[in-house]
Structures are given as structure tokens and as C-alpha cells.
Amino acid sequence: MITFIQFLITGLRLGSVYALIALGYTMVYGIIKLINFAHGDFIMVGGYSLFFTIPIMMNVGIPGWLAVVPAIVVCACVGMLVELLAYRPVRKTGNNLTCLITAIAMSFVLENLAQAIPAIGPDPKVPYTLFAKTISVGGVAISHATIITVAVSAVIMAALYFFTQKSRIGCAMRCVSEDKEAATLMGINVNHTIIVTFGIGAGLAAVAALMYIAQYPKVFTTMGATLGIYAFVAAVLGGIGSLPGAVLGGLLIGIVQSGANTYISSSMSDTFVYLILIIVLMIRPAGILGKNVGEKV
Amino acid sequence: MKQTSIKARYLVNLAAALLLFALAVVIGMTGGSTMKLKITPSLWQCSYLIIMAASLNLVLGFLGQLSLGHCGFMAVGAYAASLFSLALQRAGFYTEKSGPAFMLVLLLSFLIAGASAALLGLLVGIPALRLKGDYLAIITLGFGMIIVNLINNLPFCGQQGLSQGSASSALYATGLGFSNDEKMQYLWVAALVVILCMTVMFMFVRSKYGRCIRAIRDNEIAAAASGINVSYYKVMTFTISAFFAGITGTLYACCNASLSTTSFAFTNGSILNSVFIVVMVVVGGMGSLTGSVIAAVVLFLLNYTIKNGAWVAALPAFLQNVFTYPMLVYSIALIVVIMFRPRGIMGSREFALCDIPKWPAWISSYFASRGLEKSAKKEAANHG
């Protein structure tokens, strides 16, 4: 029983991190129909900026977790730069396929650029561990990091939902994702909206980076690649383009992964994650909560 | 200019292929130590990269579907061929790596590798190709990961199997794995496989099947409306592409003599991974088989000389720093190519030996049309 609860809690924690990342994927996909492969690497950018700023914060006497603020700023800037320098020019000339290939290339640029910076280098670095204490409830050990991860994720997701539903810019985002031309006619600045979306998505990745390194205190340049792929699978699973879908998919992937780790074998967990993805896509090609949009001729 | 007749084109290409094959045989029989230690292993690597790029081009360039798990099929081919050769060796079918018995084993390994990969391609393709575009990309990525993950967890070929320990040395000593001497001796095998595979792929894309899949690429709905069975052709192309990827697996096993699944992953530090094959196809030109061949060879040479070449040392220091991360260079090159030539450098044009005499005329007409465009723009600007 304790194993079961432990596995559920681990799954919930992993799932919350995946969900935060998946939200970024899903927002960008909803608005420009592009799988932003570089999104995983925004986590790496966030991870390194946390690695460098946490010690500075601690020295000055500010709590270490506040380092997430500069990390969010750095990530958002990187996200907007990627959109400006790579995606926008390609979107003008190319089709979906060329945009997708650009995204893959951009992910490699970020990973290898980070390695080429001397202060970062190819070797993994160990950041300062935050929220290391654990509490025990009825024999189940729960770390502070777990509680904070789940709580913060829930708050952010709720806030994001209200932001997209109620605020002006959120409304503009929904408009652009529905019909770009009509949005332009309604006086919405499409490029401006896309940039803001990239900024918010990348900022969420910075928060996810904080949660992730609180649990696994290690940063390295390819850390975003696998995390990003899981989160992307989560976004597709839930129905890409749908915010609640991304959360649902993230939690599902987290729980499946931790279940496979606990009960079967840790080296097989990848297989189960992809198997679930494939089965869901076979049955519901648009994902669990996605809308199936017919093709216009 | 007069059009060269089809027959003459075939003859020229046949002569070129024979020349290439003869060259491989001659290199195998003569050749010094540079040839043995550097050039021949490089030629073997080129041989599988060429077929990989060209076979992915069938799916990406001609069918217009992005597959991100192409190396998974290569892994299946490599493991199938290696296990097959080891099993026959243990059964006592052949004892040394020469003679007619070994030639038969080599031939059968190529066929078995291709067939097992094609079977898997069929199994993957039937469900996966119901999806389109981005979803197909991610599902092929998923299948590639599952294949690698499963191979890792199989007791007889996984992490404790062929990549390390006794089985690895067994592959090198008695299985398919070639030493440098044998790579020289059997260079003609690699040349023959490349020539045959490329010929079959060319025949495929120029046949009525090839026309059908290009129609699907250009407009799926219109193709279906004109009576093309879209899903049938999609699965068929995917299977054929997987078949050739499987064949490259055997070349890989011969060339490297030890297998590990990390070599077939989605990304890794080396030149062989599913993403890099996509880079080759895109840079060479989506829809141009000769473009893939050229891109595979050029990118291999670039990769090789960045690591071993003297010219890198002559560059300024900051460029040398950049070149220690070749993937950075390739990915920036990829973005630049995509920005300025969205369909790749060659586009869907093919390189033909018979067309070389026409190049000067083409180049001058290209610049003439550029000049016309420019003067037209200028005129428009003047009027505007």
C-alpha cells in the first residue's frame, strides 16, 4: 500500500513538471501549428540560469527560490529571440515541414551553443538543492519539493486558464489560433501575439526547470531533450492545442512512468510511455481532449 | 540544345557504375596503409550514410511525410544480420571470412536485414500512416525509441549482448564484423550494394508508383480523387524505405564490428542518428536522390575533416572553438538552407552525367534570369 501511494505521489510530481512544460508546447502549437522542438531546451536555459543565480541570491540574503524570476526573464527572452530569428523568417517562405525541421535544428543550436560557452561546458553541474526537507505522513515520505511542485503547478495552470479566457491578450491568442486572417481583420497584431505566446511558454519552462532541479539536482546541456520529448508526448496525448489536455496528458505520462519504474523495470518505462501515446493516437488521432478538425478542400 | 537519348543516358550511367565497381575492386586488391587505415573505413561509412539518406528521401522528399525514427530500422537490420551470422557460425556453416559459404552468408544477411526491417516498417506504417505531418513525425519518433529500447532489453542482444563482452568480440572474430584488411578485400561488396540499392530506388521513383507518391505529396486529396489508393502507396513507400534502411544495418555491422543501440538513437554525438539523416536529406534536396548522395558524402567529409583535418588548425581561434561542436555548425547550416532554399539545395532536380555539358548554358541562363528579375524590380521601383 505504501509503495502504491509512494508511486502515485512520485507520478503526480513528475506529471506536474511534464504538464508545465507541455503547456508551453501546446500554446505554441495552438497558435502557429508548429511543434517547437526547441522548447525542451528552454528548460536547459532555465536550469543553467538557476544554477548561476541561486548562489548569488543566497549570498545577498534573498531566498534561493526567487532565482526563478531572473530565470523566467532569461527564458522568455531566449524564446522570443528564437521566434524572431529562426521561425518567423522560415514561416514566411516555407511550409509546415520546413518549420518543423527548423525547430529541430534550433534545438541543436541551443544545446551545442550552450556547450560552446566556456562557463557551461559539456560536463553536468550540480546546482544548490532547494526544498530538501521531507515530511512523513503515515509512513509515506513526502519531500517539500513534491508539495511545492504540485501546488505551484496547480496555481500556475489555473492562472493560465483564466489568463487565456479573460484577459485581452489571452483572447487575442485564442483568436489567432482559430483563424489568423480573421484575427488580423479584427485588428489583432498577429506577430505581437505570437511573440507573447513564445515568451509565456518559455517562462513556464523556467518554472518547470526550478521544480525539476529541486528533485534531480543536476544540470547538463541535453537535459531538455528527453524532458521535452516526454512533455511533448504529454501534450499530444491530451490533445495538442488544448490547455486542460496538456495538464491531463502530463499527469498521465508522469503516473505511467512512475508506475513502470516501480512495478516493472526502469529501463522499460520509455516503451510504456510511447506505447500509450501510440494507442491513444490510434483510437483518438486528435488526443484525449483535442478537437478533430476536418480538412477543407 | 539537343536532348540526349534515353538509351545513351542509360549507357553512360551503366558505364559509370561499372567504373565505380571496378575502382572498388582495384582498391581492394592494391592500396597502401593510408588506404587501409583511413580511406577504406571512410568509404564503408559513406556507403551506409548514402543509402540511409536516399531511403529516407523516399519518405520525406517523394512522399512528403517526416519520419524521425529512420535509424530504428537500421538498428533492426544490423541486429538481425549480426545474430544471423553468429548463429550460422556457431552451427558450423562457415569457419573463416572468405570462400563461397561466407559469400552466401553475407548475401543472406543483407536480405534478412532488409526483410526484417521491411516487416517492421509494414507493422509500424499501417497504423502510423493514418496520421499526418506533425503527428506522424512524433509517432515515428516514438517507434524508433521503442525499437531501441526493446533491443536494449532483449537478453541476447541488448546492453550486455552484442555491444560488450564476449558477443562483441565474437562478432568481430567470427561474425560479420570486418577488420581493416577485410574491409579492403570486401570493398567491392559495399560498392555493389550502394549501386544496386540506388538503381532500385531510382527505378522506383521513376515508375508509375513513383509518380503516384509524388502526386500524394503535392496534393493528397487531389491524388485520392484521381483514383490513387493513398494509404496503400504510403505504407508501400514506408516499407520500401525501411527495407533499404535495414540493408544499411548489415553494412554498419560489417563496418563497425560491434553494435550498441546508442548509435541508432534519435540524437547522439556522432554523425549517424535519425536527425542527422533528416539534415542530409533536407540539405541535399527533398525529392532528389542524387542530392541525398551528394549531401551524405559532403557532410561526411565535412564531419571527418572537422575532426581530423589540417585546415581547421589554420582557422582563427574563435572559429576553431566553434568547430569543436560540429553539430552547431550543421544545425546553423540547416537553418540557413531552409531559409533560403526551402526545398533543399538541389530541390527536386537530379544530377545526371549526361547533363554536365549543358551546365554552362544553364548557369548563364540562371544568371540572365536573375539579371532580368533585378532589372524588372528596378523598373518597377522606378515606376512606383
PDB file of N, CA and C in Angstrom, chain A residues 29 33 35 37 85 90 93 97-98 100-102 104-106 108-109 112-113 115-116 229 232 236 240 267-268 270-271 274-275 278 281-282 285 295, chain B residues 60 66 68 127 130-132 134-135 137-139 141-143 145-146 149-150 153 221 266-267 275 282 286 325 327-328 331-332 334-335 338-339 342:
ATOM      1  N   TYR A  29       1.846  25.428 -30.215  1.00  0.00           N
ATOM      2  CA  TYR A  29       1.246  24.663 -31.311  1.00  0.00           C
ATOM      3  C   TYR A  29      -0.121  25.229 -31.667  1.00  0.00           C
ATOM      4  N   LYS A  33       0.722  26.260 -35.133  1.00  0.00           N
ATOM      5  CA  LYS A  33       0.728  24.894 -35.666  1.00  0.00           C
ATOM      6  C   LYS A  33       2.147  24.383 -35.904  1.00  0.00           C
ATOM      7  N   ILE A  35       5.371  22.243 -33.930  1.00  0.00           N
ATOM      8  CA  ILE A  35       5.941  21.563 -32.773  1.00  0.00           C
ATOM      9  C   ILE A  35       7.269  22.227 -32.473  1.00  0.00           C
ATOM     10  N   PHE A  37      10.335  22.055 -31.186  1.00  0.00           N
ATOM     11  CA  PHE A  37      11.284  21.101 -30.621  1.00  0.00           C
ATOM     12  C   PHE A  37      12.280  21.780 -29.695  1.00  0.00           C
ATOM     13  N   LEU A  85      14.355  35.167 -34.778  1.00  0.00           N
ATOM     14  CA  LEU A  85      15.497  34.926 -35.662  1.00  0.00           C
ATOM     15  C   LEU A  85      15.285  33.740 -36.583  1.00  0.00           C
ATOM     16  N   VAL A  90      11.361  31.673 -41.561  1.00  0.00           N
ATOM     17  CA  VAL A  90      11.037  30.423 -42.253  1.00  0.00           C
ATOM     18  C   VAL A  90       9.545  30.326 -42.517  1.00  0.00           C
ATOM     19  N   THR A  93       8.472  31.849 -45.871  1.00  0.00           N
ATOM     20  CA  THR A  93       8.759  31.206 -47.155  1.00  0.00           C
ATOM     21  C   THR A  93       8.328  29.749 -47.192  1.00  0.00           C
ATOM     22  N   LEU A  97       6.401  21.546 -42.948  1.00  0.00           N
ATOM     23  CA  LEU A  97       7.526  20.622 -42.820  1.00  0.00           C
ATOM     24  C   LEU A  97       8.831  21.383 -42.597  1.00  0.00           C
ATOM     25  N   THR A  98       9.046  22.457 -43.366  1.00  0.00           N
ATOM     26  CA  THR A  98      10.299  23.206 -43.209  1.00  0.00           C
ATOM     27  C   THR A  98      10.348  23.880 -41.840  1.00  0.00           C
ATOM     28  N   LEU A 100       9.037  22.682 -39.109  1.00  0.00           N
ATOM     29  CA  LEU A 100       9.334  21.617 -38.152  1.00  0.00           C
ATOM     30  C   LEU A 100      10.828  21.305 -38.152  1.00  0.00           C
ATOM     31  N   ILE A 101      11.421  21.234 -39.348  1.00  0.00           N
ATOM     32  CA  ILE A 101      12.841  20.930 -39.438  1.00  0.00           C
ATOM     33  C   ILE A 101      13.666  22.065 -38.832  1.00  0.00           C
ATOM     34  N   THR A 102      13.219  23.307 -39.040  1.00  0.00           N
ATOM     35  CA  THR A 102      13.905  24.438 -38.404  1.00  0.00           C
ATOM     36  C   THR A 102      13.868  24.303 -36.893  1.00  0.00           C
ATOM     37  N   ILE A 104      13.708  21.562 -35.127  1.00  0.00           N
ATOM     38  CA  ILE A 104      14.661  20.534 -34.705  1.00  0.00           C
ATOM     39  C   ILE A 104      16.079  21.104 -34.727  1.00  0.00           C
ATOM     40  N   ALA A 105      16.401  21.832 -35.805  1.00  0.00           N
ATOM     41  CA  ALA A 105      17.742  22.413 -35.919  1.00  0.00           C
ATOM     42  C   ALA A 105      17.985  23.410 -34.800  1.00  0.00           C
ATOM     43  N   MET A 106      16.961  24.197 -34.465  1.00  0.00           N
ATOM     44  CA  MET A 106      17.101  25.205 -33.407  1.00  0.00           C
ATOM     45  C   MET A 106      17.417  24.542 -32.077  1.00  0.00           C
ATOM     46  N   PHE A 108      19.096  21.846 -31.661  1.00  0.00           N
ATOM     47  CA  PHE A 108      20.520  21.500 -31.676  1.00  0.00           C
ATOM     48  C   PHE A 108      21.401  22.728 -31.494  1.00  0.00           C
ATOM     49  N   VAL A 109      20.975  23.840 -32.101  1.00  0.00           N
ATOM     50  CA  VAL A 109      21.757  25.072 -31.950  1.00  0.00           C
ATOM     51  C   VAL A 109      21.855  25.430 -30.474  1.00  0.00           C
ATOM     52  N   ASN A 112      24.108  22.913 -28.457  1.00  0.00           N
ATOM     53  CA  ASN A 112      25.541  22.961 -28.736  1.00  0.00           C
ATOM     54  C   ASN A 112      26.127  24.326 -28.452  1.00  0.00           C
ATOM     55  N   LEU A 113      25.307  25.369 -28.597  1.00  0.00           N
ATOM     56  CA  LEU A 113      25.768  26.708 -28.244  1.00  0.00           C
ATOM     57  C   LEU A 113      26.082  26.749 -26.752  1.00  0.00           C
ATOM     58  N   GLN A 115      27.037  24.268 -24.929  1.00  0.00           N
ATOM     59  CA  GLN A 115      28.297  23.549 -24.691  1.00  0.00           C
ATOM     60  C   GLN A 115      29.492  24.392 -25.077  1.00  0.00           C
ATOM     61  N   ALA A 116      29.313  25.239 -26.104  1.00  0.00           N
ATOM     62  CA  ALA A 116      30.435  26.020 -26.591  1.00  0.00           C
ATOM     63  C   ALA A 116      30.763  27.184 -25.657  1.00  0.00           C
ATOM     64  N   ILE A 229      10.817  15.745 -24.850  1.00  0.00           N
ATOM     65  CA  ILE A 229      10.094  14.730 -25.615  1.00  0.00           C
ATOM     66  C   ILE A 229       8.942  14.168 -24.788  1.00  0.00           C
ATOM     67  N   PHE A 232       6.264  16.710 -24.681  1.00  0.00           N
ATOM     68  CA  PHE A 232       5.592  16.797 -25.967  1.00  0.00           C
ATOM     69  C   PHE A 232       4.609  15.650 -26.139  1.00  0.00           C
ATOM     70  N   VAL A 236       0.594  15.915 -26.858  1.00  0.00           N
ATOM     71  CA  VAL A 236      -0.113  15.229 -27.947  1.00  0.00           C
ATOM     72  C   VAL A 236      -1.191  14.309 -27.381  1.00  0.00           C
ATOM     73  N   ILE A 240      -3.255  18.221 -28.589  1.00  0.00           N
ATOM     74  CA  ILE A 240      -2.382  19.382 -28.665  1.00  0.00           C
ATOM     75  C   ILE A 240      -3.203  20.612 -29.041  1.00  0.00           C
ATOM     76  N   SER A 267      14.207   0.471 -17.033  1.00  0.00           N
ATOM     77  CA  SER A 267      14.718   0.613 -18.394  1.00  0.00           C
ATOM     78  C   SER A 267      13.619   0.432 -19.433  1.00  0.00           C
ATOM     79  N   MET A 268      12.439  -0.037 -18.986  1.00  0.00           N
ATOM     80  CA  MET A 268      11.354  -0.236 -19.944  1.00  0.00           C
ATOM     81  C   MET A 268      10.353   0.910 -19.922  1.00  0.00           C
ATOM     82  N   ASP A 270      10.319   3.964 -20.932  1.00  0.00           N
ATOM     83  CA  ASP A 270      10.165   4.665 -22.215  1.00  0.00           C
ATOM     84  C   ASP A 270       9.177   3.943 -23.112  1.00  0.00           C
ATOM     85  N   THR A 271       9.342   2.615 -23.190  1.00  0.00           N
ATOM     86  CA  THR A 271       8.491   1.826 -24.064  1.00  0.00           C
ATOM     87  C   THR A 271       7.026   2.023 -23.701  1.00  0.00           C
ATOM     88  N   TYR A 274       5.662   5.528 -24.791  1.00  0.00           N
ATOM     89  CA  TYR A 274       5.376   5.650 -26.217  1.00  0.00           C
ATOM     90  C   TYR A 274       4.237   4.737 -26.643  1.00  0.00           C
ATOM     91  N   LEU A 275       4.148   3.587 -25.949  1.00  0.00           N
ATOM     92  CA  LEU A 275       3.060   2.665 -26.276  1.00  0.00           C
ATOM     93  C   LEU A 275       1.712   3.324 -26.001  1.00  0.00           C
ATOM     94  N   ILE A 278       0.984   5.828 -28.676  1.00  0.00           N
ATOM     95  CA  ILE A 278       0.582   5.231 -29.945  1.00  0.00           C
ATOM     96  C   ILE A 278      -0.852   4.726 -29.865  1.00  0.00           C
ATOM     97  N   LEU A 281      -3.256   7.659 -29.943  1.00  0.00           N
ATOM     98  CA  LEU A 281      -3.337   8.289 -31.263  1.00  0.00           C
ATOM     99  C   LEU A 281      -4.071   7.407 -32.260  1.00  0.00           C
ATOM    100  N   MET A 282      -3.983   6.071 -32.059  1.00  0.00           N
ATOM    101  CA  MET A 282      -4.709   5.180 -32.954  1.00  0.00           C
ATOM    102  C   MET A 282      -6.206   5.328 -32.750  1.00  0.00           C
ATOM    103  N   PRO A 285      -7.149  10.180 -32.909  1.00  0.00           N
ATOM    104  CA  PRO A 285      -5.995  10.838 -33.528  1.00  0.00           C
ATOM    105  C   PRO A 285      -5.777  12.269 -33.057  1.00  0.00           C
ATOM    106  N   GLU A 295     -10.580  18.511 -42.758  1.00  0.00           N
ATOM    107  CA  GLU A 295      -9.759  19.271 -43.687  1.00  0.00           C
ATOM    108  C   GLU A 295     -10.632  19.920 -44.749  1.00  0.00           C
TER     109      GLU A 295
ATOM    110  N   LEU B  60      10.550  11.243 -47.045  1.00  0.00           N
ATOM    111  CA  LEU B  60      10.497  12.674 -46.742  1.00  0.00           C
ATOM    112  C   LEU B  60      10.366  13.522 -48.005  1.00  0.00           C
ATOM    113  N   LEU B  66       7.317  13.299 -42.769  1.00  0.00           N
ATOM    114  CA  LEU B  66       8.528  13.334 -41.967  1.00  0.00           C
ATOM    115  C   LEU B  66       8.571  12.135 -41.032  1.00  0.00           C
ATOM    116  N   LEU B  68      10.903  10.399 -38.106  1.00  0.00           N
ATOM    117  CA  LEU B  68      12.045  10.712 -37.233  1.00  0.00           C
ATOM    118  C   LEU B  68      12.629   9.461 -36.584  1.00  0.00           C
ATOM    119  N   PRO B 127      -0.459   1.397 -38.936  1.00  0.00           N
ATOM    120  CA  PRO B 127      -1.149   2.331 -38.035  1.00  0.00           C
ATOM    121  C   PRO B 127      -0.634   3.765 -38.145  1.00  0.00           C
ATOM    122  N   ARG B 130      -1.800   6.508 -40.763  1.00  0.00           N
ATOM    123  CA  ARG B 130      -3.129   7.116 -40.699  1.00  0.00           C
ATOM    124  C   ARG B 130      -3.017   8.561 -40.248  1.00  0.00           C
ATOM    125  N   LEU B 131      -1.908   8.863 -39.568  1.00  0.00           N
ATOM    126  CA  LEU B 131      -1.715  10.224 -39.077  1.00  0.00           C
ATOM    127  C   LEU B 131      -0.914  11.012 -40.087  1.00  0.00           C
ATOM    128  N   LYS B 132      -0.963  12.341 -39.911  1.00  0.00           N
ATOM    129  CA  LYS B 132      -0.297  13.198 -40.890  1.00  0.00           C
ATOM    130  C   LYS B 132       0.687  14.126 -40.225  1.00  0.00           C
ATOM    131  N   ASP B 134       2.834  16.492 -38.347  1.00  0.00           N
ATOM    132  CA  ASP B 134       3.480  16.542 -37.044  1.00  0.00           C
ATOM    133  C   ASP B 134       3.230  15.273 -36.244  1.00  0.00           C
ATOM    134  N   TYR B 135       1.993  14.773 -36.306  1.00  0.00           N
ATOM    135  CA  TYR B 135       1.658  13.589 -35.531  1.00  0.00           C
ATOM    136  C   TYR B 135       2.448  12.388 -36.027  1.00  0.00           C
ATOM    137  N   ALA B 137       5.359  12.520 -37.433  1.00  0.00           N
ATOM    138  CA  ALA B 137       6.737  12.716 -37.004  1.00  0.00           C
ATOM    139  C   ALA B 137       6.922  12.198 -35.591  1.00  0.00           C
ATOM    140  N   ILE B 138       5.992  12.551 -34.705  1.00  0.00           N
ATOM    141  CA  ILE B 138       6.189  12.187 -33.309  1.00  0.00           C
ATOM    142  C   ILE B 138       5.951  10.703 -33.113  1.00  0.00           C
ATOM    143  N   ILE B 139       5.055  10.106 -33.898  1.00  0.00           N
ATOM    144  CA  ILE B 139       4.785   8.689 -33.686  1.00  0.00           C
ATOM    145  C   ILE B 139       5.943   7.848 -34.245  1.00  0.00           C
ATOM    146  N   LEU B 141       8.992   8.902 -34.247  1.00  0.00           N
ATOM    147  CA  LEU B 141       9.991   9.095 -33.199  1.00  0.00           C
ATOM    148  C   LEU B 141       9.760   8.103 -32.070  1.00  0.00           C
ATOM    149  N   GLY B 142       8.478   7.958 -31.679  1.00  0.00           N
ATOM    150  CA  GLY B 142       8.128   7.025 -30.622  1.00  0.00           C
ATOM    151  C   GLY B 142       8.487   5.598 -30.981  1.00  0.00           C
ATOM    152  N   PHE B 143       8.182   5.196 -32.219  1.00  0.00           N
ATOM    153  CA  PHE B 143       8.504   3.831 -32.644  1.00  0.00           C
ATOM    154  C   PHE B 143      10.011   3.609 -32.650  1.00  0.00           C
ATOM    155  N   MET B 145      12.183   5.016 -30.767  1.00  0.00           N
ATOM    156  CA  MET B 145      12.613   4.873 -29.370  1.00  0.00           C
ATOM    157  C   MET B 145      12.250   3.496 -28.828  1.00  0.00           C
ATOM    158  N   ILE B 146      11.026   3.039 -29.154  1.00  0.00           N
ATOM    159  CA  ILE B 146      10.584   1.735 -28.647  1.00  0.00           C
ATOM    160  C   ILE B 146      11.487   0.639 -29.184  1.00  0.00           C
ATOM    161  N   ASN B 149      14.726   0.737 -27.396  1.00  0.00           N
ATOM    162  CA  ASN B 149      14.510   0.339 -26.012  1.00  0.00           C
ATOM    163  C   ASN B 149      14.309  -1.173 -25.894  1.00  0.00           C
ATOM    164  N   LEU B 150      13.535  -1.739 -26.825  1.00  0.00           N
ATOM    165  CA  LEU B 150      13.282  -3.186 -26.787  1.00  0.00           C
ATOM    166  C   LEU B 150      14.559  -3.960 -27.051  1.00  0.00           C
ATOM    167  N   ASN B 153      16.594  -4.275 -24.117  1.00  0.00           N
ATOM    168  CA  ASN B 153      16.098  -5.141 -23.058  1.00  0.00           C
ATOM    169  C   ASN B 153      16.013  -6.608 -23.458  1.00  0.00           C
ATOM    170  N   ILE B 221      -5.481  15.115 -51.326  1.00  0.00           N
ATOM    171  CA  ILE B 221      -6.914  15.000 -51.635  1.00  0.00           C
ATOM    172  C   ILE B 221      -7.122  14.845 -53.142  1.00  0.00           C
ATOM    173  N   PHE B 266      17.751   8.660 -31.431  1.00  0.00           N
ATOM    174  CA  PHE B 266      17.175   9.840 -32.071  1.00  0.00           C
ATOM    175  C   PHE B 266      18.255  10.905 -32.256  1.00  0.00           C
ATOM    176  N   THR B 267      19.018  11.157 -31.207  1.00  0.00           N
ATOM    177  CA  THR B 267      20.155  12.059 -31.337  1.00  0.00           C
ATOM    178  C   THR B 267      21.319  11.464 -30.557  1.00  0.00           C
ATOM    179  N   VAL B 275      18.149  12.275 -36.666  1.00  0.00           N
ATOM    180  CA  VAL B 275      18.053  13.687 -37.014  1.00  0.00           C
ATOM    181  C   VAL B 275      19.052  14.032 -38.108  1.00  0.00           C
ATOM    182  N   VAL B 282      17.444  17.054 -46.239  1.00  0.00           N
ATOM    183  CA  VAL B 282      16.977  18.423 -46.456  1.00  0.00           C
ATOM    184  C   VAL B 282      18.038  19.241 -47.176  1.00  0.00           C
ATOM    185  N   MET B 286      14.911  17.826 -50.981  1.00  0.00           N
ATOM    186  CA  MET B 286      13.825  16.872 -50.767  1.00  0.00           C
ATOM    187  C   MET B 286      13.230  16.537 -52.119  1.00  0.00           C
ATOM    188  N   TYR B 325      32.352  21.894 -31.939  1.00  0.00           N
ATOM    189  CA  TYR B 325      30.971  21.431 -31.792  1.00  0.00           C
ATOM    190  C   TYR B 325      30.344  21.356 -33.173  1.00  0.00           C
ATOM    191  N   MET B 327      27.990  19.764 -34.498  1.00  0.00           N
ATOM    192  CA  MET B 327      26.535  19.784 -34.607  1.00  0.00           C
ATOM    193  C   MET B 327      26.018  21.215 -34.676  1.00  0.00           C
ATOM    194  N   LEU B 328      26.711  22.129 -33.991  1.00  0.00           N
ATOM    195  CA  LEU B 328      26.313  23.537 -34.026  1.00  0.00           C
ATOM    196  C   LEU B 328      26.409  24.068 -35.452  1.00  0.00           C
ATOM    197  N   SER B 331      23.668  22.461 -37.660  1.00  0.00           N
ATOM    198  CA  SER B 331      22.294  22.919 -37.452  1.00  0.00           C
ATOM    199  C   SER B 331      22.117  24.346 -37.951  1.00  0.00           C
ATOM    200  N   ILE B 332      23.142  25.188 -37.775  1.00  0.00           N
ATOM    201  CA  ILE B 332      23.019  26.543 -38.318  1.00  0.00           C
ATOM    202  C   ILE B 332      22.954  26.471 -39.846  1.00  0.00           C
ATOM    203  N   LEU B 334      21.769  24.094 -41.549  1.00  0.00           N
ATOM    204  CA  LEU B 334      20.437  23.592 -41.901  1.00  0.00           C
ATOM    205  C   LEU B 334      19.419  24.729 -41.898  1.00  0.00           C
ATOM    206  N   ILE B 335      19.480  25.573 -40.858  1.00  0.00           N
ATOM    207  CA  ILE B 335      18.514  26.681 -40.775  1.00  0.00           C
ATOM    208  C   ILE B 335      18.713  27.635 -41.954  1.00  0.00           C
ATOM    209  N   ILE B 338      17.311  26.090 -45.108  1.00  0.00           N
ATOM    210  CA  ILE B 338      15.841  26.103 -45.075  1.00  0.00           C
ATOM    211  C   ILE B 338      15.308  27.502 -45.350  1.00  0.00           C
ATOM    212  N   MET B 339      16.009  28.532 -44.823  1.00  0.00           N
ATOM    213  CA  MET B 339      15.525  29.893 -45.009  1.00  0.00           C
ATOM    214  C   MET B 339      15.588  30.303 -46.475  1.00  0.00           C
ATOM    215  N   PRO B 342      13.926  26.524 -49.391  1.00  0.00           N
ATOM    216  CA  PRO B 342      13.078  25.650 -48.570  1.00  0.00           C
ATOM    217  C   PRO B 342      13.016  24.208 -49.060  1.00  0.00           C
TER     218      PRO B 342
END
